[in-house]
Tab-separated table of C-alpha atoms in Angstrom:
chain	number	residue	atom	x	y	z
A	1	MET	CA	46.944	-51.483	-88.780
A	2	LYS	CA	43.953	-52.344	-86.617
A	3	LEU	CA	44.050	-51.261	-82.930
A	4	VAL	CA	42.675	-53.693	-80.475
A	5	MET	CA	41.175	-52.234	-77.267
A	6	LYS	CA	42.487	-54.138	-74.317
A	7	ASN	CA	40.345	-54.489	-71.156
A	8	PRO	CA	37.454	-52.162	-72.188
A	9	THR	CA	35.683	-52.707	-68.844
A	10	ARG	CA	38.560	-51.198	-66.867
A	11	ILE	CA	38.766	-48.215	-69.170
A	12	LEU	CA	35.028	-47.611	-68.783
A	13	MET	CA	35.337	-47.664	-64.991
A	14	PHE	CA	38.119	-45.089	-65.116
A	15	LEU	CA	35.970	-42.846	-67.291
A	16	LEU	CA	32.990	-43.144	-64.920
A	17	ALA	CA	35.211	-42.394	-61.912
A	18	ALA	CA	36.576	-39.299	-63.642
A	19	ILE	CA	33.048	-38.097	-64.434
A	20	ILE	CA	31.914	-38.652	-60.833
A	21	ILE	CA	34.964	-36.838	-59.368
A	22	THR	CA	34.536	-33.907	-61.767
A	23	SER	CA	30.803	-33.715	-61.035
A	24	GLY	CA	31.406	-33.924	-57.265
A	25	ALA	CA	33.995	-31.147	-57.332
A	26	SER	CA	31.716	-28.981	-59.424
A	27	SER	CA	28.805	-29.657	-57.042
A	28	CYS	CA	30.972	-28.808	-54.001
A	29	LYS	CA	32.074	-25.538	-55.587
A	30	SER	CA	28.450	-24.732	-56.417
A	31	LYS	CA	27.330	-25.320	-52.808
A	32	LYS	CA	30.114	-23.121	-51.422
A	33	LYS	CA	29.179	-20.384	-53.856
A	34	LEU	CA	25.525	-20.610	-52.840
A	35	ALA	CA	26.523	-20.503	-49.164
A	36	ARG	CA	28.650	-17.390	-49.788
A	37	GLU	CA	25.850	-15.727	-51.713
A	38	LYS	CA	23.355	-16.582	-48.970
A	39	ALA	CA	25.665	-15.216	-46.252
A	40	ALA	CA	26.255	-12.053	-48.280
A	41	ALA	CA	22.509	-11.571	-48.774
A	42	GLU	CA	21.824	-12.081	-45.068
A	43	TYR	CA	24.588	-9.642	-44.133
A	44	LYS	CA	23.239	-7.036	-46.546
A	45	MET	CA	19.753	-7.486	-45.124
A	46	LYS	CA	21.070	-7.039	-41.548
A	47	VAL	CA	22.899	-3.878	-42.583
A	48	GLU	CA	19.839	-2.363	-44.247
A	49	GLN	CA	17.488	-3.310	-41.400
A	50	SER	CA	19.977	-2.027	-38.840
A	51	LYS	CA	20.204	1.325	-40.620
A	52	LYS	CA	16.432	1.524	-40.784
A	53	ASP	CA	15.952	0.708	-37.073
A	54	LEU	CA	18.782	2.950	-35.885
A	55	THR	CA	17.464	5.886	-37.931
A	56	ALA	CA	13.964	5.370	-36.541
A	57	MET	CA	15.288	5.295	-32.968
A	58	LEU	CA	17.372	8.406	-33.614
A	59	ASN	CA	14.349	10.262	-35.026
A	60	GLY	CA	12.041	9.002	-32.294
A	61	THR	CA	9.603	7.447	-34.757
A	62	THR	CA	9.374	4.004	-33.166
A	63	ASN	CA	6.730	2.914	-30.673
A	64	TRP	CA	9.358	1.006	-28.677
A	65	SER	CA	9.954	1.672	-25.004
A	66	LEU	CA	13.434	2.663	-23.823
A	67	ASP	CA	14.081	-0.911	-22.692
A	68	GLU	CA	13.005	-2.267	-26.080
A	69	GLN	CA	15.267	0.225	-27.868
A	70	ASP	CA	18.183	-0.764	-25.649
A	71	LYS	CA	17.621	-4.437	-26.472
A	72	ARG	CA	17.401	-3.760	-30.218
A	73	LEU	CA	20.580	-1.674	-30.083
A	74	GLU	CA	22.453	-4.493	-28.332
A	75	VAL	CA	21.309	-6.974	-31.001
A	76	ILE	CA	22.538	-4.661	-33.776
A	77	LYS	CA	25.887	-4.204	-32.022
A	78	SER	CA	26.220	-7.996	-31.742
A	79	TYR	CA	26.229	-8.226	-35.566
A	80	ASN	CA	29.671	-6.513	-35.607
A	81	ILE	CA	28.738	-4.773	-38.839
A	82	ASP	CA	31.715	-3.203	-40.600
A	83	ASP	CA	29.904	-0.214	-42.065
A	84	PRO	CA	30.771	3.440	-41.281
A	85	GLU	CA	27.159	4.617	-41.504
A	86	VAL	CA	25.919	1.907	-39.153
A	87	ASN	CA	28.712	2.596	-36.648
A	88	ASP	CA	27.956	6.345	-36.730
A	89	LEU	CA	24.252	5.672	-36.166
A	90	ILE	CA	25.041	3.334	-33.259
A	91	SER	CA	27.091	6.075	-31.573
A	92	LYS	CA	24.338	8.659	-32.030
A	93	VAL	CA	21.598	6.324	-30.816
A	94	GLU	CA	23.641	5.395	-27.730
A	95	SER	CA	23.974	9.095	-26.875
A	96	LYS	CA	20.260	9.737	-27.493
A	97	LEU	CA	19.112	6.787	-25.389
A	98	SER	CA	21.400	7.873	-22.559
A	99	THR	CA	19.844	11.353	-22.626
A	100	ASP	CA	16.319	9.939	-22.888
A	101	ARG	CA	16.976	7.610	-19.950
A	102	ALA	CA	18.237	10.506	-17.814
A	103	ASP	CA	15.189	12.612	-18.772
A	104	ALA	CA	12.826	9.745	-17.945
A	105	GLU	CA	14.478	9.176	-14.573
A	106	ARG	CA	14.341	12.910	-13.772
A	107	GLN	CA	10.677	13.082	-14.747
A	108	ALA	CA	9.886	9.992	-12.676
A	109	GLU	CA	11.631	11.569	-9.679
A	110	GLU	CA	9.725	14.832	-10.156
A	111	GLU	CA	6.440	12.930	-10.325
A	112	ARG	CA	7.365	10.968	-7.203
A	113	LEU	CA	8.149	14.152	-5.288
A	114	LYS	CA	4.926	15.717	-6.532
A	115	ARG	CA	2.899	12.720	-5.341
A	116	GLU	CA	4.618	12.845	-1.958
A	117	GLU	CA	3.890	16.566	-1.652
A	118	GLU	CA	0.246	16.015	-2.580
A	119	LYS	CA	0.069	13.203	-0.045
A	120	ARG	CA	1.567	15.418	2.671
A	121	ALA	CA	-0.878	18.187	1.776
A	122	MET	CA	-3.799	15.757	2.000
A	123	VAL	CA	-2.597	14.467	5.370
A	124	ALA	CA	-2.178	18.016	6.660
A	125	ALA	CA	-5.600	19.017	5.345
A	126	SER	CA	-7.187	16.007	6.994
A	127	LYS	CA	-5.248	16.651	10.206
A	128	TYR	CA	-6.602	20.181	10.628
A	129	GLN	CA	-9.978	19.661	8.967
A	130	GLU	CA	-11.799	19.521	12.326
A	131	ILE	CA	-10.490	22.950	13.363
A	132	ASP	CA	-11.352	24.377	9.941
A	133	ASN	CA	-14.864	23.000	10.268
A	134	GLN	CA	-15.276	24.601	13.720
A	135	LEU	CA	-14.132	27.968	12.403
A	136	ILE	CA	-16.486	27.629	9.436
A	137	ALA	CA	-19.324	26.832	11.836
A	138	ILE	CA	-18.746	30.118	13.703
A	139	ALA	CA	-18.782	32.113	10.449
A	140	ASN	CA	-21.934	30.310	9.310
A	141	ALA	CA	-23.800	30.537	12.626
A	142	THR	CA	-27.440	31.486	12.146
A	143	ASN	CA	-27.464	33.896	15.095
A	144	THR	CA	-25.236	35.468	17.744
A	145	ASP	CA	-26.104	32.938	20.456
A	146	ASP	CA	-25.220	30.056	18.171
A	147	ALA	CA	-21.935	31.749	17.229
A	148	ASN	CA	-21.043	32.387	20.888
A	149	GLU	CA	-21.768	28.758	21.727
A	150	GLN	CA	-19.436	27.620	18.915
A	151	ILE	CA	-16.759	30.061	20.158
A	152	ASN	CA	-16.926	28.697	23.707
A	153	LEU	CA	-16.576	25.153	22.423
A	154	ILE	CA	-13.505	25.822	20.266
A	155	LEU	CA	-11.817	27.949	22.969
A	156	GLN	CA	-11.641	24.861	25.171
A	157	GLN	CA	-8.975	23.501	22.785
A	158	PHE	CA	-6.661	26.514	23.297
A	159	ALA	CA	-4.301	27.155	26.220
A	160	THR	CA	-5.665	30.697	26.684
A	161	PRO	CA	-7.984	33.082	24.791
A	162	ASP	CA	-4.913	35.189	24.010
A	163	ILE	CA	-2.796	32.663	22.136
A	164	PRO	CA	-1.452	34.185	18.855
A	165	VAL	CA	-3.106	33.621	15.514
A	166	LEU	CA	-0.734	34.182	12.577
A	167	ILE	CA	-2.262	34.711	9.152
A	168	ILE	CA	-0.054	33.897	6.152
A	169	ILE	CA	-0.556	36.257	3.237
A	170	SER	CA	1.921	34.558	0.891
A	171	LYS	CA	4.714	31.977	0.712
A	172	ALA	CA	7.883	32.464	-1.319
A	173	GLY	CA	11.345	30.947	-1.212
A	174	GLY	CA	10.575	29.025	1.959
A	175	PHE	CA	9.525	32.184	3.807
A	176	ASN	CA	6.047	33.274	4.916
A	177	ASP	CA	4.690	36.791	4.727
A	178	TYR	CA	2.252	37.402	7.593
A	179	ASP	CA	-0.636	39.769	8.129
A	180	ARG	CA	-0.881	41.708	11.399
A	181	PRO	CA	-1.037	39.170	14.275
A	182	THR	CA	-4.142	38.756	16.376
A	183	THR	CA	-5.399	36.494	19.185
A	184	ILE	CA	-7.710	33.527	18.959
A	185	SER	CA	-10.406	35.333	20.942
A	186	MET	CA	-10.288	38.371	18.657
A	187	PHE	CA	-10.196	36.217	15.536
A	188	LEU	CA	-13.212	34.126	16.582
A	189	ASN	CA	-15.248	37.249	17.241
A	190	TYR	CA	-14.102	38.620	13.895
A	191	LEU	CA	-15.525	35.502	12.202
A	192	LYS	CA	-18.774	35.916	14.121
A	193	ASP	CA	-19.147	39.492	12.897
A	194	LYS	CA	-17.784	38.990	9.367
A	195	LYS	CA	-19.767	35.746	8.782
A	196	GLN	CA	-17.113	34.571	6.327
A	197	TYR	CA	-14.114	32.237	6.611
A	198	PHE	CA	-11.559	32.669	3.822
A	199	TYR	CA	-8.739	30.752	5.461
A	200	LYS	CA	-7.301	27.306	5.980
A	201	VAL	CA	-5.343	25.988	8.964
A	202	ASP	CA	-1.688	25.664	7.908
A	203	ALA	CA	0.026	24.792	11.209
A	204	VAL	CA	-0.811	24.231	14.877
A	205	LYS	CA	1.435	24.149	17.953
A	206	HIS	CA	0.471	22.372	21.187
A	207	ASP	CA	1.748	22.399	24.742
A	208	GLY	CA	2.441	19.346	26.894
A	209	LEU	CA	-1.238	19.089	27.792
A	210	GLY	CA	-2.316	19.032	24.148
A	211	LYS	CA	-3.714	22.563	24.238
A	212	ILE	CA	-3.155	24.787	21.209
A	213	THR	CA	-0.551	27.494	21.857
A	214	GLU	CA	-0.254	28.929	18.341
A	215	LEU	CA	-2.411	28.801	15.224
A	216	GLU	CA	-1.263	29.564	11.689
A	217	LEU	CA	-3.822	30.216	8.986
A	218	ILE	CA	-3.330	30.880	5.294
A	219	LYS	CA	-5.655	32.901	3.119
A	220	ASN	CA	-7.355	30.910	0.365
């Protein structure tokens, strides 16, 4: 018996539609698979790079500043990586950066205090430089008359010729160890005879008229 195909055009359209639907579904599945594979590859790359960067920060082998390390750590944490090794490294790096930050702040404070102390010392040295120069001039006088003239000039700055001169031998623990006290008159004549000045003015006290009432020197 001979079969007669009825409406071949309609059948052909159904076949084409089936092919298109099957192809589309296959293509959609292929794209999703590629997207998953791409995401997995990117995640793996983030994990490996994170481990590498965290290890370098922990070992101190990067050339990044503390701020740059902090920023990189925050980026790594934002990945929300579910990996025990990465999470352990994050914890260790956080602790290390906290310690490094505290050390840097302490060092900066020490340097600031050192600069302030040096500045105070320079101001003090400049403040008493004129008196030091006058005392040096007496020790370096070419003859007795010249020395006596220098002595008379500097004595005009003192309240009396008998004001005390305290000579610091050493400083320790905020306390000064002094040599035997003398007077300004005796000390100036000592410089004239000794012809050497091995001291530096450390402190000066004045009265209401601006005259010196006490002089502290320290041995160089």
